[in-house]
PDB file of C-alpha atoms in Angstrom:
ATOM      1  CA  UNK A   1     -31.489  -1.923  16.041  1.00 92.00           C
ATOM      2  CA  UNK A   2     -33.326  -3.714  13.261  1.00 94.00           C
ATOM      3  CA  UNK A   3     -33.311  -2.079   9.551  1.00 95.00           C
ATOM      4  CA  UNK A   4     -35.130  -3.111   6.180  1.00 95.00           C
ATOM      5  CA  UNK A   5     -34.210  -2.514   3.000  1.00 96.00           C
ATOM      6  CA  UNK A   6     -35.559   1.500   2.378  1.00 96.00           C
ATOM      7  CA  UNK A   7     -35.213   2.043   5.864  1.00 97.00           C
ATOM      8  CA  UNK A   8     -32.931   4.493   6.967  1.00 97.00           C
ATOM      9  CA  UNK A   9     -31.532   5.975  10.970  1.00 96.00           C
ATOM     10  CA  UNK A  10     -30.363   9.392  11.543  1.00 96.00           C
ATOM     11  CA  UNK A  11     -27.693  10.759  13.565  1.00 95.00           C
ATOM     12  CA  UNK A  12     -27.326  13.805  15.340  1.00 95.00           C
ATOM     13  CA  UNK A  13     -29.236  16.115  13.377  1.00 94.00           C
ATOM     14  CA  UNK A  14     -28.055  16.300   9.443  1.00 95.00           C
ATOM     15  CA  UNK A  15     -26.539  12.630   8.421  1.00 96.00           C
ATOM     16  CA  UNK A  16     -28.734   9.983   7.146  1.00 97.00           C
ATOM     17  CA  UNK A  17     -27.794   6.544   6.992  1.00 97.00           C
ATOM     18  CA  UNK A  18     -29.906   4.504   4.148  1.00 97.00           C
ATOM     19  CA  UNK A  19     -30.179  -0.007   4.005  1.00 97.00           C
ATOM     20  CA  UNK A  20     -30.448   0.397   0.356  1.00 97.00           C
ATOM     21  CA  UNK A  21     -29.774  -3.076  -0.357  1.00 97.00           C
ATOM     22  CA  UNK A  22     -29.365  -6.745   1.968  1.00 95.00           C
ATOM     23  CA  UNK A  23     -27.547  -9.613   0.748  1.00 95.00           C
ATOM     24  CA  UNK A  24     -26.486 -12.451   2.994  1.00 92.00           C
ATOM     25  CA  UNK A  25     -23.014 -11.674   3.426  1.00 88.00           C
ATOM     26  CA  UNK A  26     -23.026  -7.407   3.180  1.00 88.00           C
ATOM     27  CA  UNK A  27     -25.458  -4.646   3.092  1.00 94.00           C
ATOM     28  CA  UNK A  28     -25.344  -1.473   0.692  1.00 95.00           C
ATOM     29  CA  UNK A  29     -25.656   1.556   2.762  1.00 96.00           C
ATOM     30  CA  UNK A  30     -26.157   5.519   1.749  1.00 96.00           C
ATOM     31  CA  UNK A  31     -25.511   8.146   3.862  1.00 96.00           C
ATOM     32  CA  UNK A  32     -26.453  11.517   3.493  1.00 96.00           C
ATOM     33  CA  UNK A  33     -24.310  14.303   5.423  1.00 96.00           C
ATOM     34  CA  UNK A  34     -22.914  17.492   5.465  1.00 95.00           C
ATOM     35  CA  UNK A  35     -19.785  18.193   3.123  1.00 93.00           C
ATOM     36  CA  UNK A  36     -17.565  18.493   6.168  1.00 93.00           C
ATOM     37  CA  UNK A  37     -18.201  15.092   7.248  1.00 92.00           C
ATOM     38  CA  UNK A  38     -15.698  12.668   5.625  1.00 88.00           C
ATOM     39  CA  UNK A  39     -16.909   8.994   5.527  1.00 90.00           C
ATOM     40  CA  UNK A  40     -14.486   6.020   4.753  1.00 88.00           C
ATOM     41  CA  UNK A  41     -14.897   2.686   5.511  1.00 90.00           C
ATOM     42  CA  UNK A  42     -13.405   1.948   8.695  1.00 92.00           C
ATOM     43  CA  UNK A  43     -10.604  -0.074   7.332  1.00 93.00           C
ATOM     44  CA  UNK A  44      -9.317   2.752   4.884  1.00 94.00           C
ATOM     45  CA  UNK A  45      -9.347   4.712   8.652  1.00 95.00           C
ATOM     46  CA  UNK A  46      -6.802   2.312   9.973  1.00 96.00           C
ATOM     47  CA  UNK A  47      -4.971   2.289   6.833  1.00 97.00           C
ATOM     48  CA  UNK A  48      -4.449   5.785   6.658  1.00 97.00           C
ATOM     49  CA  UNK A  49      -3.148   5.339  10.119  1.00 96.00           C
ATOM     50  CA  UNK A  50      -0.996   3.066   9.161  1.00 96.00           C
ATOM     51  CA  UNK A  51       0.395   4.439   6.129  1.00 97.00           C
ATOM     52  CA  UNK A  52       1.469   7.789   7.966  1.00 97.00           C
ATOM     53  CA  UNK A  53       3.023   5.534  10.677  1.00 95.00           C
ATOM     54  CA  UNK A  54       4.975   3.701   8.304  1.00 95.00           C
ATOM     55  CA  UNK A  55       6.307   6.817   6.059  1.00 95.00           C
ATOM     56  CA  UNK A  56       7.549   8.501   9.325  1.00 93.00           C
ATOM     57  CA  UNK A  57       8.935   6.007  11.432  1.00 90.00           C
ATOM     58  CA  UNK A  58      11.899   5.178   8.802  1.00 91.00           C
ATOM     59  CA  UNK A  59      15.120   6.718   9.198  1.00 90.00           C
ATOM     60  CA  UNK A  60      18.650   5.432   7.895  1.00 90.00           C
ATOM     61  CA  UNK A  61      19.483   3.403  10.931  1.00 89.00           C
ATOM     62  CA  UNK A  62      15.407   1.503  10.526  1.00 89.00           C
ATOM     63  CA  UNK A  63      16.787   0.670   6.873  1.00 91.00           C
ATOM     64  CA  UNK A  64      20.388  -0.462   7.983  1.00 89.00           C
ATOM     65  CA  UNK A  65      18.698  -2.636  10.906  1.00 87.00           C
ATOM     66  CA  UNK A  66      16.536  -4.209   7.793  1.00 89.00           C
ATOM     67  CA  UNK A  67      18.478  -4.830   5.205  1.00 88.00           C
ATOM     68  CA  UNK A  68      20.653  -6.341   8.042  1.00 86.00           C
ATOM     69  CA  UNK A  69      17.603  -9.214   8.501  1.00 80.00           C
ATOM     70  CA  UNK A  70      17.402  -9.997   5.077  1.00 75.00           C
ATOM     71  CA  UNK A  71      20.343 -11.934   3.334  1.00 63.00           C
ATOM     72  CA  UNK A  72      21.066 -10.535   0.183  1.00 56.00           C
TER      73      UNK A  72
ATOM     74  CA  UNK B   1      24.818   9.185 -31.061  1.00 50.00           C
ATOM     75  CA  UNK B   2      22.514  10.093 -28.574  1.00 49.00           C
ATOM     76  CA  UNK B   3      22.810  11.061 -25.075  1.00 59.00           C
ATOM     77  CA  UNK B   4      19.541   9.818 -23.344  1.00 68.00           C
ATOM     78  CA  UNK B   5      19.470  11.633 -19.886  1.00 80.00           C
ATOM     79  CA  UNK B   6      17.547   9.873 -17.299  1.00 88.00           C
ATOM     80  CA  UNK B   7      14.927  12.188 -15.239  1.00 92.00           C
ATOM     81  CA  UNK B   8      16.479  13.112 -11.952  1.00 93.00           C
ATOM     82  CA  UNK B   9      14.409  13.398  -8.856  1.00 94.00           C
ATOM     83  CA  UNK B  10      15.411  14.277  -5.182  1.00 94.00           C
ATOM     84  CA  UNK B  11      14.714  11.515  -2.839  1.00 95.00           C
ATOM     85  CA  UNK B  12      14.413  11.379   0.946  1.00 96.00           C
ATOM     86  CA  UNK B  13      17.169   8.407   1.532  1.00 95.00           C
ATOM     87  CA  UNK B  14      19.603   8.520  -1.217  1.00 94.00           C
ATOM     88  CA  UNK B  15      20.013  12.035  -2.078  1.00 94.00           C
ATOM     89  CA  UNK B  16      19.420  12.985  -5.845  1.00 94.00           C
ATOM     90  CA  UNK B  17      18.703   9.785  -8.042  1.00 93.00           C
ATOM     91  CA  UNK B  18      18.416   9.614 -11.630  1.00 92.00           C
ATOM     92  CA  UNK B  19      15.441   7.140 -12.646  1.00 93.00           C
ATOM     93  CA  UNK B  20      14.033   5.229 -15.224  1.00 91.00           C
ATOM     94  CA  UNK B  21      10.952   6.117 -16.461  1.00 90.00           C
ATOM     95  CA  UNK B  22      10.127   2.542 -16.736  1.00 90.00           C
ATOM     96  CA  UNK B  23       9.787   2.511 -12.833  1.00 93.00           C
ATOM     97  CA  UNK B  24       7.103   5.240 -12.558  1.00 96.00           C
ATOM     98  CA  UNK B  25       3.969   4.170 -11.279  1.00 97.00           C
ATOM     99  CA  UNK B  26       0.782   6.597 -11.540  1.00 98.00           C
ATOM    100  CA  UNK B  27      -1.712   6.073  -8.446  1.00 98.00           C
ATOM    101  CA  UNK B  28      -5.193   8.245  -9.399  1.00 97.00           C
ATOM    102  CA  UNK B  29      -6.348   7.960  -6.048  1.00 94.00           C
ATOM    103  CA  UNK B  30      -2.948   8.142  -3.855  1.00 96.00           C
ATOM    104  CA  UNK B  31      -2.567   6.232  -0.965  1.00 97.00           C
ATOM    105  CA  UNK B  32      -4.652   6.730   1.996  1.00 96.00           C
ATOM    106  CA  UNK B  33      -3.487   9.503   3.850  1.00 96.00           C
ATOM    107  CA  UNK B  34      -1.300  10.890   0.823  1.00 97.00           C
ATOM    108  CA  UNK B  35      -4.040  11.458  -1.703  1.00 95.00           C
ATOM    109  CA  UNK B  36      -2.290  14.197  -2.977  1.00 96.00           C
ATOM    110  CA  UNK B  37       0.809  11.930  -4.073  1.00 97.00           C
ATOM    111  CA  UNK B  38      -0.020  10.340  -7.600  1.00 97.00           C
ATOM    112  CA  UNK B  39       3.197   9.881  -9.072  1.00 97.00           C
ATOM    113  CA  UNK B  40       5.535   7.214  -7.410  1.00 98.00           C
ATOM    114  CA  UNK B  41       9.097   5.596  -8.585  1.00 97.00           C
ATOM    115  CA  UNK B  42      10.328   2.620  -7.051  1.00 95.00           C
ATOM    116  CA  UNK B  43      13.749   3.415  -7.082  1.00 93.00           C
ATOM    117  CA  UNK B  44      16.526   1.032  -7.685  1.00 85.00           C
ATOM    118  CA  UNK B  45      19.271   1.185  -5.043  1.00 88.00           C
ATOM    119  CA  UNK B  46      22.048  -1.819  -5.382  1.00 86.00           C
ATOM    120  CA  UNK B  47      22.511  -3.489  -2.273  1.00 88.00           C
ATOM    121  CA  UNK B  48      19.156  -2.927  -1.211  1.00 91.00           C
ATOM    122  CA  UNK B  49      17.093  -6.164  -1.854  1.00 90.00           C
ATOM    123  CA  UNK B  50      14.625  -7.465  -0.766  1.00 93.00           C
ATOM    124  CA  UNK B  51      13.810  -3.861  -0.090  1.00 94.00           C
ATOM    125  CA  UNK B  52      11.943  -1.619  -2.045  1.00 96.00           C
ATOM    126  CA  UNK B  53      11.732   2.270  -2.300  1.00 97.00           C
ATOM    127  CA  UNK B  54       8.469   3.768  -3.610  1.00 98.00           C
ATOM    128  CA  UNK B  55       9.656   7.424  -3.574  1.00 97.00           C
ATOM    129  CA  UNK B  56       6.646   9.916  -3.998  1.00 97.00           C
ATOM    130  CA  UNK B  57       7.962  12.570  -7.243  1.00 97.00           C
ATOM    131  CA  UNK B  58       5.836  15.347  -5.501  1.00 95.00           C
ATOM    132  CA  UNK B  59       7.764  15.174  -2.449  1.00 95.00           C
ATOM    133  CA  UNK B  60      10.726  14.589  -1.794  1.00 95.00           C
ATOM    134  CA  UNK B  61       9.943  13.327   1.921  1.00 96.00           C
ATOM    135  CA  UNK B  62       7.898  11.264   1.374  1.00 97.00           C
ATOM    136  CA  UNK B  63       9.362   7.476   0.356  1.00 97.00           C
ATOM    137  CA  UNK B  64       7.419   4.056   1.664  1.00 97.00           C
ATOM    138  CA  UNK B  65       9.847   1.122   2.401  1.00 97.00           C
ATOM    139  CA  UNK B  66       8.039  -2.238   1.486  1.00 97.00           C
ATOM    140  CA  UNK B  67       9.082  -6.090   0.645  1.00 96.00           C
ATOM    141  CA  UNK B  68       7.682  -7.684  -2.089  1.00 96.00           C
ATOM    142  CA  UNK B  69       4.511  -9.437  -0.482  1.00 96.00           C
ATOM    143  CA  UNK B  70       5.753 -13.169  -0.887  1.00 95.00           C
ATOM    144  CA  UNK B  71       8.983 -12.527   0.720  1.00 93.00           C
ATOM    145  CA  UNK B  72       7.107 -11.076   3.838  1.00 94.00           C
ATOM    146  CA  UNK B  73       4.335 -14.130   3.561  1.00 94.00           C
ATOM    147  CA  UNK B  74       5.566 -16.668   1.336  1.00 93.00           C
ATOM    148  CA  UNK B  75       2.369 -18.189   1.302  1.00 94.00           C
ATOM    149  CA  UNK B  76       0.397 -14.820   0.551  1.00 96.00           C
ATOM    150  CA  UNK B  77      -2.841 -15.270  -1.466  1.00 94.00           C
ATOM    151  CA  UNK B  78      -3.954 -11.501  -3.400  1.00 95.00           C
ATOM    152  CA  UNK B  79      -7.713 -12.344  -4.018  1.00 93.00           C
ATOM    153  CA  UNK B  80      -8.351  -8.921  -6.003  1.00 96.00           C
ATOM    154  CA  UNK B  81     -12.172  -7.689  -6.551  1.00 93.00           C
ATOM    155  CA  UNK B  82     -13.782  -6.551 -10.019  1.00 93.00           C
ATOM    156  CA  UNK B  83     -13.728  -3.307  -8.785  1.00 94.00           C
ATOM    157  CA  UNK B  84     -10.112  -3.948  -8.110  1.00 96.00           C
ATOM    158  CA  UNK B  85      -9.241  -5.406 -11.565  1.00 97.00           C
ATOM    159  CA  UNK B  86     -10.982  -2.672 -13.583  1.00 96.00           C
ATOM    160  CA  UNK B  87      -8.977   0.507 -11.550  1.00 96.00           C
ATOM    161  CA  UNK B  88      -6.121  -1.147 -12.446  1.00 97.00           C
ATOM    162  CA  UNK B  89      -7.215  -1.819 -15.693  1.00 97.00           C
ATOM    163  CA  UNK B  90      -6.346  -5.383 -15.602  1.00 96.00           C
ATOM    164  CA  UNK B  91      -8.110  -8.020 -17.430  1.00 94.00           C
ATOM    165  CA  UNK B  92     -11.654  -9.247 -15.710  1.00 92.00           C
ATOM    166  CA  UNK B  93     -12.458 -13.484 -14.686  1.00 87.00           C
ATOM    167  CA  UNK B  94      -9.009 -13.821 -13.671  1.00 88.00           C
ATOM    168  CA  UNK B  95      -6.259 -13.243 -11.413  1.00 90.00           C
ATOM    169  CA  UNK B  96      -3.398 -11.314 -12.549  1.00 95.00           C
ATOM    170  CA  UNK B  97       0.129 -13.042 -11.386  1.00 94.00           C
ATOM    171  CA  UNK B  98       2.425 -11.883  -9.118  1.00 95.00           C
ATOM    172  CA  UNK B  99       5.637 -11.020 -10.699  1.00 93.00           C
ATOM    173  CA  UNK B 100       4.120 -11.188 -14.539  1.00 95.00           C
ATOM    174  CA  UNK B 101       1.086  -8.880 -14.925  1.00 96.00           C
ATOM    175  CA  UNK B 102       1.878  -7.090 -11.386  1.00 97.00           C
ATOM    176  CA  UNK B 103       3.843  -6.076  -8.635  1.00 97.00           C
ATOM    177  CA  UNK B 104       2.329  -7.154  -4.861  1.00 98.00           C
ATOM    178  CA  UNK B 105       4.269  -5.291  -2.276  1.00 98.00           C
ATOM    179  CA  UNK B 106       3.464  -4.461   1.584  1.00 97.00           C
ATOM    180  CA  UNK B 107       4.659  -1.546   3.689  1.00 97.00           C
ATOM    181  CA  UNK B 108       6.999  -1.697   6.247  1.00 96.00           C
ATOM    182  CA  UNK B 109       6.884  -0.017   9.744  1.00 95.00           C
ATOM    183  CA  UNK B 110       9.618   0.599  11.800  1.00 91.00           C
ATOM    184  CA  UNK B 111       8.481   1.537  15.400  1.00 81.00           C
ATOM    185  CA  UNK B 112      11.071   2.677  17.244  1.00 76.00           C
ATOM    186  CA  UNK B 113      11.839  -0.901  19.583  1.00 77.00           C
ATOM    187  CA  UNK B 114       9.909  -2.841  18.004  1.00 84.00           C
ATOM    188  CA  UNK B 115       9.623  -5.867  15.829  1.00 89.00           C
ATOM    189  CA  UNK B 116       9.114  -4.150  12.169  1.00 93.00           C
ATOM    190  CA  UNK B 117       5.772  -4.880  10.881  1.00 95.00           C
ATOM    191  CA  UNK B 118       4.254  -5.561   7.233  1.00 96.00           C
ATOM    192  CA  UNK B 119       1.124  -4.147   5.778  1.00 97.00           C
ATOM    193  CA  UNK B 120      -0.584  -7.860   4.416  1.00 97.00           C
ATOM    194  CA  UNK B 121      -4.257  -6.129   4.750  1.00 97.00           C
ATOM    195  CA  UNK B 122      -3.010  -3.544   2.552  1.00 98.00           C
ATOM    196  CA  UNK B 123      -0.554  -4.631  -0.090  1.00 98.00           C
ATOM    197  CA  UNK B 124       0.367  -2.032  -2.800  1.00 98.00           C
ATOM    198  CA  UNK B 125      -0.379  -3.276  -5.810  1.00 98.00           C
ATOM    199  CA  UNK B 126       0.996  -2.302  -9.596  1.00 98.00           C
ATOM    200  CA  UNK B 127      -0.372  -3.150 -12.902  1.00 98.00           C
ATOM    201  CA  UNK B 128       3.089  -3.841 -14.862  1.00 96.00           C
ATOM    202  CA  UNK B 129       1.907  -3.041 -17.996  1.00 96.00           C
ATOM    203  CA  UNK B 130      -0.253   0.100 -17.195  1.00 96.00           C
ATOM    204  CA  UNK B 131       2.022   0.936 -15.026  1.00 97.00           C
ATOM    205  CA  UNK B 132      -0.858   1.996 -12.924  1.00 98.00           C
ATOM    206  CA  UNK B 133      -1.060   1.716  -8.977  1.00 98.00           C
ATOM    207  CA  UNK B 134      -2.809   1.190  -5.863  1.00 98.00           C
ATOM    208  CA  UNK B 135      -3.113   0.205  -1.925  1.00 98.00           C
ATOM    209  CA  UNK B 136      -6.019  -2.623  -1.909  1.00 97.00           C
ATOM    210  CA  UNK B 137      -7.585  -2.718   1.531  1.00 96.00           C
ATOM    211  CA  UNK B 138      -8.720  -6.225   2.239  1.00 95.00           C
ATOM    212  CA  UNK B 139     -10.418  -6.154   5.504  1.00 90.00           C
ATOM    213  CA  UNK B 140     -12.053  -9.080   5.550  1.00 87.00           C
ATOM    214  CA  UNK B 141      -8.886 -11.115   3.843  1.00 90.00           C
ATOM    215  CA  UNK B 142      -7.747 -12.427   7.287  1.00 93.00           C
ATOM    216  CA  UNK B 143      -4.547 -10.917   7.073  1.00 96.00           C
ATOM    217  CA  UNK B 144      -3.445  -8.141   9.742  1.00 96.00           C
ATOM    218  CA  UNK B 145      -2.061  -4.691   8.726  1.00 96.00           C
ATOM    219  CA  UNK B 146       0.361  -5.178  11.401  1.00 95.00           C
ATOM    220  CA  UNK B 147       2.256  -8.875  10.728  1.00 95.00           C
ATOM    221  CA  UNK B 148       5.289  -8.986  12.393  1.00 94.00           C
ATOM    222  CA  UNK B 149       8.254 -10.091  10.529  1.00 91.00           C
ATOM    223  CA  UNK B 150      10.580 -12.448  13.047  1.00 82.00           C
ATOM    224  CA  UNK B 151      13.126 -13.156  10.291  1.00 67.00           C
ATOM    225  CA  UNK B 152      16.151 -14.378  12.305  1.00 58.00           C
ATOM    226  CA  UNK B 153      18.727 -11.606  13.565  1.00 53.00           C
ATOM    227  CA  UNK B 154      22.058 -12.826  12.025  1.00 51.00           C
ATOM    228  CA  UNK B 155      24.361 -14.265  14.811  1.00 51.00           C
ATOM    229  CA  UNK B 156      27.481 -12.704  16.192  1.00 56.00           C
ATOM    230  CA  UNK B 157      30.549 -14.333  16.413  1.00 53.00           C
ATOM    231  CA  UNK B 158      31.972 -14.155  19.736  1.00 53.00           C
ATOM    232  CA  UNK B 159      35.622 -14.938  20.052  1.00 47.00           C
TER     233      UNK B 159
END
């Protein structure tokens, strides 16, 4: 699918995804949707991910094993 | 004279710590996933280094373990936007320095089995001064939010 500049696509029935801007190297994009509908860039997605992952999967023995690769 | 008591805060690892204020760090947007946690102390446990603690004051149960980003990738290049520079109200046209005008540091993972990874897409980053934070999210830096960090396992005598 080809967009311009001002040219927008639609999905499903009530987002709106706007070109507002085209530069060689990255696009400026507005979407339009209902207040329900959270949009992040996709890396802040896998960051989250990540994040939650990481302040979980912790415990006393992770830090013992740790500190045991590091000299200090 | 006077006594100068040090805020106190409950901590997920090391049980009640007293802390400096010096150490808070105020994130306005959170972290991703934790946008309700603004108020962060890295919290200074002897013993501990290169580790760092970055213990949320909202929550007790909620503490990130990270390295400082040059011990996890000694060769570690921070390229930080405008956009960047002004949220953490750092000076514009130039880069801030590791160490000086901030603090770089990446999240650790510990899966269960696994090699523990670092967080180079996403490095934490503190202005010093401001003592203002936040996670950067460099997608398109080259580095992976899952690096693997093969530091040798120390060897065991056998006798």
């Amino acid at each position: 699918m080809w967009r311009r500049p001002g040219e927008s696509l639609v999905v499903g029935e009530s987002i709106e995804i706007e070109v507002i801007e085209a530069r060689p190297n990255r696009v400026k994009l507005g979407v339009v949707a209902p207040e329900s509908v959270s949009i992040v860039r996709k890396e802040t997605r896998i960051i989250r991910d990540e994040n939650v992952t990481a302040a979980w999967s912790i415990d006393h023995s992770a830090i013992a094993s740790l500190l045991r690769r590091f000299p200090h | 004279m006077s006594l100068d008591l040090m805020p106190r805060t409950q901590t997920k690892f090391f049980g009640a710590v007293d802390y400096d204020t010096d150490s808070v760090f105020h994130f306005p947007s959170g972290l991703p996933g934790f946008e309700d946690h603004r108020d962060f102390v890295f919290l200074h446990v002897p013993h501990s280094e290169p580790l760092m603690f970055l213990q949320s004051l909202s929550s007790r149960n909620l503490c990130f373990v990270l390295l400082p980003i040059l011990v996890a990738d000694p060769h570690y290049r921070l390229n930080l936007t405008p956009e960047e520079l002004f949220e953490l109200e750092l000076p514009a046209g130039r880069e801030p320095l590791i160490g000086e005008d901030i603090l770089c540091a990446t999240l650790i993972c510990v899966a269960q089995g696994e090699v523990p990874t670092a967080n180079l897409m996403a490095p934490v980053v503190v202005n010093l001064q401001k003592h203002i934070g936040m996670q950067v999210i460099h997608g398109d830096s080259g580095y992976t939010h899952q690096h693997p960090l093969l530091f040798e396992e120390p060897v065991l005598s056998c006798s």
